[in-house]
Amino acid sequence: MRWLVGWSSTAAGAVGPGAYADEDGGGIGYDGETLHPVGSQLLWGDPDPLWAVGDWRPDEVRVVKADAQTRIAVLGTCGATDEQLRVGLFAARGGALRHLTAWPGSYTAIVQVGRRITVSGDLAGARPVFYTPWAGGTAYATAALPLADLIEANLDFGHLAALLAAPDVPAAVHDSTPYDGVRRIPPGHALILRAGAREIAGYEPVASLAVAAAPADPDSAVDAVRDALVEAVRTRLSAPRHVPDIDPGPVPGMGPAERRAARGMPVPGIGADLSGGPASGTLALLAAGLPGRPGTLLGHGTGAGERLLAVTFNDLAVGGHEEELERAGTLAANPRLHHVVVTGGEEALPYADLDGPLTDEPGPSLVTAARHRARLAAGSADHFTGYGARQVLDAHPARLADLLMDRKRRHLVRPVAALTKAEGSVLVPARVYGAARRLARTPYRAGVEGLAERLLHRRFDDPAGAAGAVGASLAALVWGGPGPAARWLTGEALAEVSVRLQGMAHRTGVGPGQRPGDYRARAALARHAADLRVLEQAAEIRSQRLHAPFLDNQVVRACRALPETLRVQPGARAAILRTVLKSSGVADLPPGWGAPSQASTSAAARAGIRMAADPLLALFDAPLLAEAGLVEARVIRKALRSAAAGEPLPLDGLADLISLELWLRRLLSRRGTCWTGTPARARAVPAGIAPQRRAVSSGG
């Protein structure tokens, strides 16, 4: 893991009552101990120190100074030059925050102007910012666990219950984290600290509910997406190349690639996923086709002969991906690509490996981390992934209500016709239109209160009574719905989440400030980005960097500018990416490129539960979730047996429960802390989970 951490004290030279800063930025605690993050490098010191913690590459940490009290630090992959950073620093000094987020790449920017510190988050939520009151001031970090260690935070069971009961509803979790007292800033916001006092400010304009957005030209909008994607890829290719740790020597019977994979070492150079889908294929072809970059043919220009490593995962345990694999093979025939196929059997199924590192937060990807690690171990030191493309390009079903609000009914014809064809029922158009019309006329407050009532009275069944694409679309045509794991929570846990929702609904001035479709799409993107962050930590390969250009600020902005009338059409994502490639000089795509996969992701999950039934049942013999009062162990064991027997249950809900139980066990079994010089007790959750039948210990 890599993060930055710092704090803003109430007065120069003081960290708080009974605590102060030493000469090199460390905090002197109440007992005289010096506080330093473990494995850190100090970027600047007293009175408001900032550290970079973890295995940052030299080019990923940049500090530009205008004078002794005016400076900017950028951590991550940023395409701005030092002069651009200096201009952004002067703009931020005058209060313009958006400049800090408009450079290509994925990074976190911190600006210090005198005693004012500004820490900018990203639009997607893949690079969050956390904060907590500490020693009379405010400590901040890009990871929650270091702050939890700093204040010895206990678990926030209300937040954990909300993650299970309503994971797609921002009002349920609000700004809380799994650690009581540690807060996060929302995506699209910045944390501003002035001598310890904090303020959260948004830097992105929000569309009005009263006035329809100005009509956007589809062609120019797609061109903007192309420019943003190409610049995002070019920024990463322009960064210095990094060679992983030197291979210690040969192993009998293993080639260099097998030896690196067995030792958990990536291949030097640039690589990309090539699943056969449009997102990964677009990034691989763009990265291989940029002039003078990886993909240059042997004998043509400087650095020639470096081919892009394209990695395809072939699931031997669960079929259904044959067409995608064939398309990936056709794309990999490009001489600019070096194709590697990674096969995975039963050992690569979800739930096959329940061991792993502790991540900053829980996430459903914990149960599939070993599956992804098998693929990434064959990848490169810098590896492109297509994560986030679906969330930023596709239309959330709730956007149909946005079209009705803007009086664009005719644009509903094609998406509704596609759902009708998938369902095969003539009743689909009326049901979909009716649900979209109800959502368009339902205020945000009424929608949140309705969800709170559903949770309180345990109404989880889909009101439309449909399954498949139509059922999912109808269930999504609301301001928020119960999560797939909600049906297995205790009544006390559901009551706590209901109270949290009602409190948010009755708070004065609280509302999304957006149309329902745009609001739901942003919430889905934030949840996906948070889970990707968990996946990066759980499946981390030493010396490897995963790149998700679709989650870059500039790419997210360009995708949000796409007209809704374009993105709601069936196959819009593939059509947009095909246009992006064509305008970038890539026109020869295999037949069927961009077609939706016929393989169900639930097939692998069900096979994994069936294979790992005994370890999973043992995991829930005496679960920590039951000690916390969130679930009853016998209920979860019954659900696991039913899922292993093939009964139709929401498998993603089981993944949420299992991953949270795994995360709690890893958290409570850890030793040590993120800080040096602290007493042994100074770590998160020092007392563990009290064996009480209580759903919550905090109201959030």
Coordinates of N, CA, C and O in Angstrom, one line a residue, residues 329-461:
G329 N -7.6 -13.2 -29.2 CA -6.5 -13.8 -30.0 C -6.4 -13.1 -31.4 O -5.3 -12.9 -31.9
T330 N -7.5 -12.7 -31.9 CA -7.4 -11.9 -33.2 C -6.8 -10.6 -33.0 O -5.9 -10.1 -33.8
L331 N -7.1 -9.9 -32.0 CA -6.5 -8.6 -31.7 C -5.0 -8.7 -31.4 O -4.2 -7.9 -31.8
A332 N -4.6 -9.8 -30.7 CA -3.2 -10.0 -30.3 C -2.4 -10.4 -31.5 O -1.1 -10.5 -31.4
A333 N -3.0 -10.7 -32.7 CA -2.2 -11.0 -33.8 C -1.4 -9.8 -34.3 O -0.6 -9.9 -35.2
N334 N -1.8 -8.6 -33.8 CA -1.1 -7.4 -34.2 C 0.4 -7.5 -33.8 O 0.7 -7.9 -32.7
P335 N 1.3 -7.3 -34.7 CA 2.7 -7.4 -34.4 C 3.2 -6.5 -33.3 O 4.3 -6.7 -32.8
R336 N 2.5 -5.5 -33.0 CA 2.9 -4.6 -31.9 C 2.6 -5.2 -30.5 O 3.0 -4.6 -29.5
L337 N 1.9 -6.3 -30.4 CA 1.5 -6.9 -29.2 C 2.2 -8.3 -29.0 O 2.4 -9.0 -29.9
H338 N 2.5 -8.6 -27.7 CA 3.0 -9.9 -27.3 C 2.0 -10.5 -26.4 O 1.7 -10.0 -25.3
H339 N 1.4 -11.6 -26.9 CA 0.2 -12.1 -26.2 C 0.6 -13.2 -25.3 O 1.3 -14.1 -25.6
V340 N 0.0 -13.2 -24.0 CA 0.2 -14.2 -23.0 C -1.1 -14.6 -22.5 O -1.9 -13.7 -22.1
V341 N -1.4 -15.9 -22.5 CA -2.7 -16.4 -22.0 C -2.4 -17.1 -20.7 O -1.6 -18.0 -20.6
V342 N -3.1 -16.6 -19.7 CA -3.0 -17.2 -18.3 C -4.2 -18.1 -18.1 O -5.4 -17.6 -18.2
T343 N -4.0 -19.3 -17.8 CA -5.1 -20.3 -17.6 C -5.3 -20.4 -16.1 O -4.4 -20.4 -15.3
G344 N -6.6 -20.6 -15.7 CA -6.9 -20.8 -14.3 C -8.0 -21.8 -14.2 O -9.0 -21.8 -14.9
G345 N -7.7 -22.8 -13.3 CA -8.7 -23.9 -13.0 C -9.4 -23.6 -11.8 O -9.7 -22.5 -11.4
E346 N -9.7 -24.7 -11.0 CA -10.4 -24.6 -9.8 C -9.7 -23.7 -8.7 O -10.3 -23.1 -7.9
E347 N -8.3 -23.7 -8.8 CA -7.6 -23.0 -7.9 C -7.7 -21.5 -8.1 O -7.4 -20.7 -7.2
A348 N -8.3 -21.0 -9.2 CA -8.5 -19.6 -9.5 C -9.9 -19.2 -9.4 O -10.3 -18.1 -9.7
L349 N -10.8 -20.0 -8.9 CA -12.2 -19.7 -8.7 C -12.4 -18.7 -7.5 O -11.5 -18.7 -6.6
P350 N -13.4 -17.9 -7.5 CA -13.7 -17.1 -6.3 C -13.8 -18.0 -5.0 O -14.3 -19.1 -5.1
Y351 N -13.3 -17.5 -3.9 CA -13.4 -18.2 -2.6 C -12.3 -19.3 -2.5 O -12.3 -20.0 -1.5
A352 N -11.6 -19.6 -3.6 CA -10.6 -20.7 -3.5 C -9.5 -20.4 -2.5 O -9.0 -21.3 -1.9
D353 N -9.1 -19.1 -2.4 CA -8.0 -18.7 -1.5 C -8.6 -17.7 -0.6 O -8.8 -16.5 -1.0
L354 N -8.8 -18.0 0.7 CA -9.4 -17.0 1.7 C -8.3 -16.3 2.4 O -8.6 -15.5 3.3
D355 N -7.0 -16.5 2.2 CA -5.9 -15.8 2.8 C -5.5 -14.6 2.0 O -5.6 -14.7 0.7
G356 N -5.0 -13.6 2.6 CA -4.6 -12.4 1.8 C -4.2 -11.3 2.8 O -4.4 -11.4 4.0
P357 N -3.7 -10.2 2.2 CA -3.3 -9.1 3.0 C -4.4 -8.3 3.5 O -5.5 -8.4 3.0
L358 N -4.2 -7.5 4.6 CA -5.2 -6.6 5.1 C -5.3 -5.4 4.2 O -4.3 -4.8 3.9
T359 N -6.5 -5.0 3.8 CA -6.7 -3.8 3.0 C -7.2 -2.7 3.9 O -7.6 -2.9 5.0
D360 N -7.2 -1.5 3.3 CA -7.6 -0.3 4.1 C -9.0 -0.4 4.5 O -9.4 0.0 5.6
E361 N -9.9 -0.9 3.6 CA -11.3 -1.0 3.8 C -11.8 -2.3 3.3 O -11.1 -3.0 2.4
P362 N -13.0 -2.8 3.6 CA -13.5 -4.0 3.1 C -14.1 -3.8 1.7 O -14.5 -2.6 1.3
G363 N -14.2 -4.8 0.9 CA -14.8 -4.7 -0.4 C -15.1 -6.1 -1.0 O -14.4 -7.1 -0.6
P364 N -16.1 -6.3 -1.8 CA -16.4 -7.6 -2.4 C -15.4 -8.2 -3.2 O -15.4 -9.5 -3.4
S365 N -14.4 -7.5 -3.7 CA -13.3 -8.0 -4.5 C -12.3 -8.9 -3.6 O -11.5 -9.5 -4.2
L366 N -12.5 -8.8 -2.3 CA -11.6 -9.7 -1.5 C -11.7 -11.1 -1.8 O -10.8 -11.9 -1.7
V367 N -12.9 -11.6 -2.2 CA -13.1 -13.0 -2.4 C -12.6 -13.4 -3.8 O -12.5 -14.6 -4.1
T368 N -12.3 -12.5 -4.7 CA -11.7 -12.8 -6.0 C -10.3 -12.3 -6.2 O -9.8 -12.4 -7.3
A369 N -9.7 -11.9 -5.1 CA -8.3 -11.3 -5.2 C -7.3 -12.3 -5.8 O -6.5 -12.0 -6.6
A370 N -7.4 -13.6 -5.3 CA -6.4 -14.6 -5.8 C -6.6 -14.8 -7.3 O -5.7 -15.1 -8.0
R371 N -7.9 -14.7 -7.7 CA -8.2 -14.9 -9.2 C -7.5 -13.8 -10.0 O -6.9 -14.1 -11.1
H372 N -7.6 -12.6 -9.5 CA -7.0 -11.5 -10.2 C -5.4 -11.5 -10.1 O -4.7 -11.2 -11.1
R373 N -4.9 -12.0 -9.0 CA -3.5 -12.0 -8.8 C -2.8 -13.0 -9.7 O -1.7 -12.8 -10.2
A374 N -3.5 -14.1 -10.0 CA -3.0 -15.0 -11.0 C -2.8 -14.4 -12.4 O -1.8 -14.7 -13.1
R375 N -3.7 -13.5 -12.8 CA -3.6 -12.8 -14.0 C -2.5 -11.7 -14.0 O -1.7 -11.6 -14.9
L376 N -2.5 -11.0 -12.9 CA -1.6 -9.8 -12.8 C -0.1 -10.3 -12.6 O 0.8 -9.5 -13.0
A377 N 0.1 -11.5 -12.1 CA 1.5 -11.9 -11.9 C 2.2 -12.1 -13.2 O 3.4 -12.1 -13.3
A378 N 1.4 -12.4 -14.3 CA 2.0 -12.5 -15.6 C 2.1 -11.2 -16.3 O 2.5 -11.1 -17.5
G379 N 1.6 -10.1 -15.7 CA 1.6 -8.8 -16.3 C 2.9 -8.0 -16.2 O 3.9 -8.5 -15.8
S380 N 2.9 -6.8 -16.6 CA 4.0 -5.9 -16.7 C 4.1 -5.0 -15.4 O 3.2 -4.9 -14.6
A381 N 5.3 -4.3 -15.3 CA 5.5 -3.4 -14.2 C 4.5 -2.3 -14.3 O 4.1 -1.8 -13.2
D382 N 4.0 -1.9 -15.4 CA 3.0 -0.9 -15.6 C 1.9 -1.6 -16.4 O 2.1 -1.9 -17.6
H383 N 0.7 -1.8 -15.8 CA -0.3 -2.6 -16.5 C -1.6 -1.9 -16.6 O -2.2 -1.4 -15.6
F384 N -2.1 -1.8 -17.8 CA -3.4 -1.1 -18.1 C -4.5 -2.0 -17.9 O -4.5 -3.2 -18.3
T385 N -5.6 -1.5 -17.3 CA -6.8 -2.2 -17.1 C -8.0 -1.4 -17.5 O -7.9 -0.2 -17.5
G386 N -9.1 -2.1 -17.9 CA -10.3 -1.4 -18.4 C -11.3 -1.1 -17.4 O -12.4 -0.8 -17.7
Y387 N -10.9 -1.2 -16.1 CA -11.9 -1.0 -15.0 C -12.5 0.4 -15.1 O -11.8 1.4 -15.3
G388 N -13.8 0.5 -14.9 CA -14.5 1.8 -14.8 C -15.1 2.2 -16.1 O -15.9 3.1 -16.1
A389 N -14.8 1.5 -17.2 CA -15.4 1.9 -18.5 C -16.9 1.8 -18.5 O -17.6 2.7 -19.0
R390 N -17.4 0.7 -17.9 CA -18.8 0.5 -17.9 C -19.5 1.6 -17.1 O -20.6 2.1 -17.5
Q391 N -18.9 2.0 -16.0 CA -19.5 3.0 -15.1 C -19.5 4.4 -15.7 O -20.4 5.2 -15.4
V392 N -18.5 4.7 -16.4 CA -18.4 6.1 -16.9 C -19.1 6.3 -18.3 O -19.4 7.4 -18.7
L393 N -19.2 5.2 -19.1 CA -19.8 5.3 -20.4 C -21.2 4.8 -20.5 O -22.0 5.4 -21.2
D394 N -21.5 3.7 -19.8 CA -22.9 3.2 -19.9 C -23.9 4.1 -19.2 O -23.6 4.9 -18.4
A395 N -25.2 3.8 -19.6 CA -26.2 4.6 -19.0 C -26.8 3.8 -17.8 O -27.3 2.7 -18.0
H396 N -26.9 4.4 -16.6 CA -27.6 3.7 -15.5 C -29.1 3.7 -15.9 O -29.6 4.7 -16.5
P397 N -29.8 2.6 -15.6 CA -31.2 2.6 -15.9 C -32.0 3.8 -15.4 O -33.0 4.2 -16.1
A398 N -31.6 4.4 -14.3 CA -32.3 5.6 -13.8 C -32.2 6.8 -14.7 O -33.0 7.7 -14.6
R399 N -31.3 6.7 -15.7 CA -31.2 7.9 -16.6 C -32.5 8.0 -17.5 O -32.7 9.0 -18.2
L400 N -33.2 6.9 -17.6 CA -34.5 7.0 -18.4 C -35.4 8.0 -17.7 O -36.2 8.7 -18.4
A401 N -35.4 8.1 -16.4 CA -36.2 9.1 -15.7 C -35.7 10.5 -16.1 O -36.4 11.5 -16.2
D402 N -34.3 10.7 -16.2 CA -33.8 12.0 -16.6 C -34.3 12.4 -18.0 O -34.6 13.6 -18.2
L403 N -34.4 11.4 -18.9 CA -34.9 11.8 -20.2 C -36.4 12.2 -20.2 O -36.8 13.2 -20.9
L404 N -37.2 11.6 -19.3 CA -38.6 12.1 -19.1 C -38.6 13.5 -18.5 O -39.4 14.3 -18.9
M405 N -37.7 13.7 -17.6 CA -37.7 15.1 -17.0 C -37.3 16.1 -18.0 O -37.8 17.3 -17.9
D406 N -36.5 15.8 -19.0 CA -36.1 16.7 -20.0 C -37.0 16.6 -21.3 O -36.7 17.2 -22.3
R407 N -38.1 15.9 -21.2 CA -39.1 15.8 -22.2 C -38.5 15.2 -23.5 O -38.7 15.7 -24.6
K408 N -37.7 14.1 -23.4 CA -37.1 13.5 -24.5 C -37.6 12.0 -24.6 O -36.8 11.1 -24.6
R409 N -38.9 11.9 -24.6 CA -39.5 10.6 -24.6 C -39.1 9.7 -25.7 O -39.0 8.5 -25.6
R410 N -38.9 10.3 -26.9 CA -38.7 9.4 -28.1 C -37.4 8.7 -28.0 O -37.2 7.7 -28.6
H411 N -36.5 9.2 -27.1 CA -35.2 8.5 -27.0 C -35.3 7.3 -26.1 O -34.3 6.5 -25.9
L412 N -36.4 7.0 -25.5 CA -36.6 5.8 -24.7 C -37.0 4.6 -25.6 O -37.0 3.5 -25.1
V413 N -37.3 4.8 -26.9 CA -37.8 3.8 -27.7 C -36.8 2.6 -27.8 O -37.1 1.5 -27.6
R414 N -35.6 2.9 -28.2 CA -34.6 1.9 -28.5 C -34.2 1.1 -27.2 O -34.2 -0.1 -27.2
P415 N -33.9 1.8 -26.1 CA -33.5 1.0 -24.9 C -34.7 0.1 -24.4 O -34.5 -1.0 -24.0
V416 N -35.9 0.7 -24.5 CA -37.0 -0.1 -24.0 C -37.3 -1.3 -25.0 O -37.6 -2.4 -24.6
A417 N -37.1 -1.1 -26.3 CA -37.2 -2.1 -27.2 C -36.2 -3.3 -27.0 O -36.5 -4.4 -27.1
A418 N -35.0 -2.9 -26.6 CA -34.0 -3.9 -26.3 C -34.4 -4.7 -25.1 O -34.2 -6.0 -25.1
L419 N -34.9 -4.1 -24.1 CA -35.4 -4.8 -22.9 C -36.5 -5.7 -23.3 O -36.6 -6.8 -22.8
T420 N -37.4 -5.2 -24.1 CA -38.6 -6.0 -24.5 C -38.1 -7.3 -25.3 O -38.6 -8.4 -25.1
K421 N -37.1 -7.1 -26.1 CA -36.6 -8.3 -26.9 C -35.9 -9.3 -25.9 O -36.1 -10.5 -26.1
A422 N -35.2 -8.8 -24.9 CA -34.5 -9.7 -24.0 C -35.6 -10.4 -23.1 O -35.4 -11.6 -22.8
E423 N -36.7 -9.8 -22.8 CA -37.7 -10.4 -21.9 C -38.7 -11.2 -22.7 O -39.2 -12.2 -22.2
G424 N -39.0 -10.7 -23.9 CA -40.0 -11.4 -24.7 C -41.4 -11.2 -24.3 O -42.3 -12.1 -24.6
S425 N -41.7 -10.1 -23.6 CA -43.0 -9.8 -23.1 C -43.5 -8.5 -23.6 O -42.7 -7.5 -23.6
V426 N -44.7 -8.4 -24.1 CA -45.2 -7.1 -24.6 C -45.6 -6.1 -23.4 O -45.9 -5.0 -23.7
L427 N -45.5 -6.6 -22.2 CA -45.8 -5.8 -21.0 C -44.6 -4.9 -20.6 O -44.7 -4.0 -19.7
V428 N -43.4 -5.2 -21.1 CA -42.2 -4.6 -20.7 C -42.3 -3.1 -20.9 O -41.9 -2.3 -20.0
P429 N -42.6 -2.6 -22.1 CA -42.6 -1.1 -22.3 C -43.4 -0.3 -21.2 O -43.0 0.7 -20.7
A430 N -44.6 -0.8 -20.9 CA -45.5 -0.1 -20.0 C -44.9 -0.2 -18.6 O -44.9 0.9 -17.9
R431 N -44.3 -1.3 -18.2 CA -43.7 -1.4 -16.9 C -42.5 -0.5 -16.7 O -42.3 0.2 -15.7
V432 N -41.6 -0.5 -17.7 CA -40.4 0.4 -17.7 C -40.8 1.8 -17.7 O -40.3 2.7 -16.9
Y433 N -41.7 2.2 -18.6 CA -42.1 3.6 -18.7 C -42.8 4.1 -17.4 O -42.5 5.2 -16.9
G434 N -43.6 3.2 -16.8 CA -44.2 3.5 -15.5 C -43.3 3.7 -14.4 O -43.4 4.7 -13.6
A435 N -42.2 2.9 -14.3 CA -41.2 3.0 -13.3 C -40.4 4.3 -13.5 O -40.1 5.0 -12.5
A436 N -40.0 4.6 -14.7 CA -39.3 5.8 -15.0 C -40.1 7.0 -14.7 O -39.6 8.0 -14.2
R437 N -41.4 7.0 -15.0 CA -42.2 8.1 -14.7 C -42.4 8.4 -13.2 O -42.4 9.5 -12.7
R438 N -42.5 7.3 -12.4 CA -42.6 7.4 -11.0 C -41.3 8.0 -10.4 O -41.4 8.9 -9.5
L439 N -40.2 7.5 -10.9 CA -38.9 8.1 -10.4 C -38.8 9.6 -10.7 O -38.3 10.3 -9.9
A440 N -39.2 9.9 -11.9 CA -39.1 11.3 -12.3 C -39.9 12.2 -11.5 O -39.6 13.4 -11.3
R441 N -41.0 11.7 -10.9 CA -41.9 12.5 -10.1 C -41.7 12.3 -8.6 O -42.4 12.9 -7.8
T442 N -40.7 11.5 -8.2 CA -40.5 11.2 -6.8 C -39.4 12.1 -6.3 O -38.3 12.1 -6.8
P443 N -39.6 13.0 -5.3 CA -38.5 13.8 -4.7 C -37.5 12.9 -4.0 O -37.8 11.8 -3.6
Y444 N -36.3 13.5 -3.9 CA -35.2 12.7 -3.3 C -35.5 12.3 -1.9 O -35.3 11.2 -1.5
R445 N -36.1 13.2 -1.1 CA -36.4 12.9 0.3 C -37.4 11.8 0.4 O -37.2 10.9 1.2
A446 N -38.4 11.8 -0.4 CA -39.4 10.7 -0.4 C -38.8 9.4 -0.8 O -39.1 8.4 -0.2
G447 N -37.8 9.4 -1.7 CA -37.2 8.2 -2.1 C -36.3 7.6 -1.0 O -36.4 6.4 -0.8
V448 N -35.6 8.4 -0.3 CA -34.8 7.9 0.8 C -35.7 7.4 2.0 O -35.4 6.4 2.6
E449 N -36.7 8.2 2.3 CA -37.7 7.7 3.3 C -38.3 6.4 2.9 O -38.6 5.5 3.8
G450 N -38.6 6.2 1.6 CA -39.2 4.9 1.2 C -38.3 3.8 1.4 O -38.7 2.7 1.8
L451 N -37.0 4.0 1.1 CA -36.0 3.0 1.3 C -35.8 2.6 2.8 O -35.7 1.5 3.2
A452 N -35.8 3.7 3.6 CA -35.8 3.4 5.1 C -36.9 2.6 5.6 O -36.8 1.7 6.4
E453 N -38.1 2.8 5.1 CA -39.3 2.0 5.5 C -39.2 0.6 5.0 O -39.5 -0.3 5.7
R454 N -38.6 0.4 3.7 CA -38.5 -0.9 3.2 C -37.5 -1.7 4.1 O -37.7 -2.9 4.4
L455 N -36.4 -1.1 4.5 CA -35.5 -1.8 5.3 C -36.1 -2.1 6.7 O -35.9 -3.2 7.3
L456 N -36.8 -1.2 7.3 CA -37.4 -1.4 8.6 C -38.4 -2.5 8.6 O -38.4 -3.3 9.6
H457 N -39.1 -2.7 7.5 CA -40.1 -3.7 7.4 C -39.7 -4.9 6.6 O -40.5 -5.8 6.3
R458 N -38.4 -5.0 6.3 CA -37.8 -6.2 5.7 C -38.5 -6.5 4.4 O -38.8 -7.7 4.1
R459 N -38.7 -5.5 3.5 CA -39.3 -5.7 2.2 C -38.2 -5.7 1.2 O -37.7 -4.6 0.7
F460 N -37.7 -6.9 0.8 CA -36.5 -7.0 -0.1 C -36.9 -7.5 -1.5 O -36.1 -7.4 -2.4
D461 N -38.1 -8.1 -1.6 CA -38.4 -8.6 -2.9 C -38.6 -7.5 -3.9 O -39.1 -6.4 -3.6

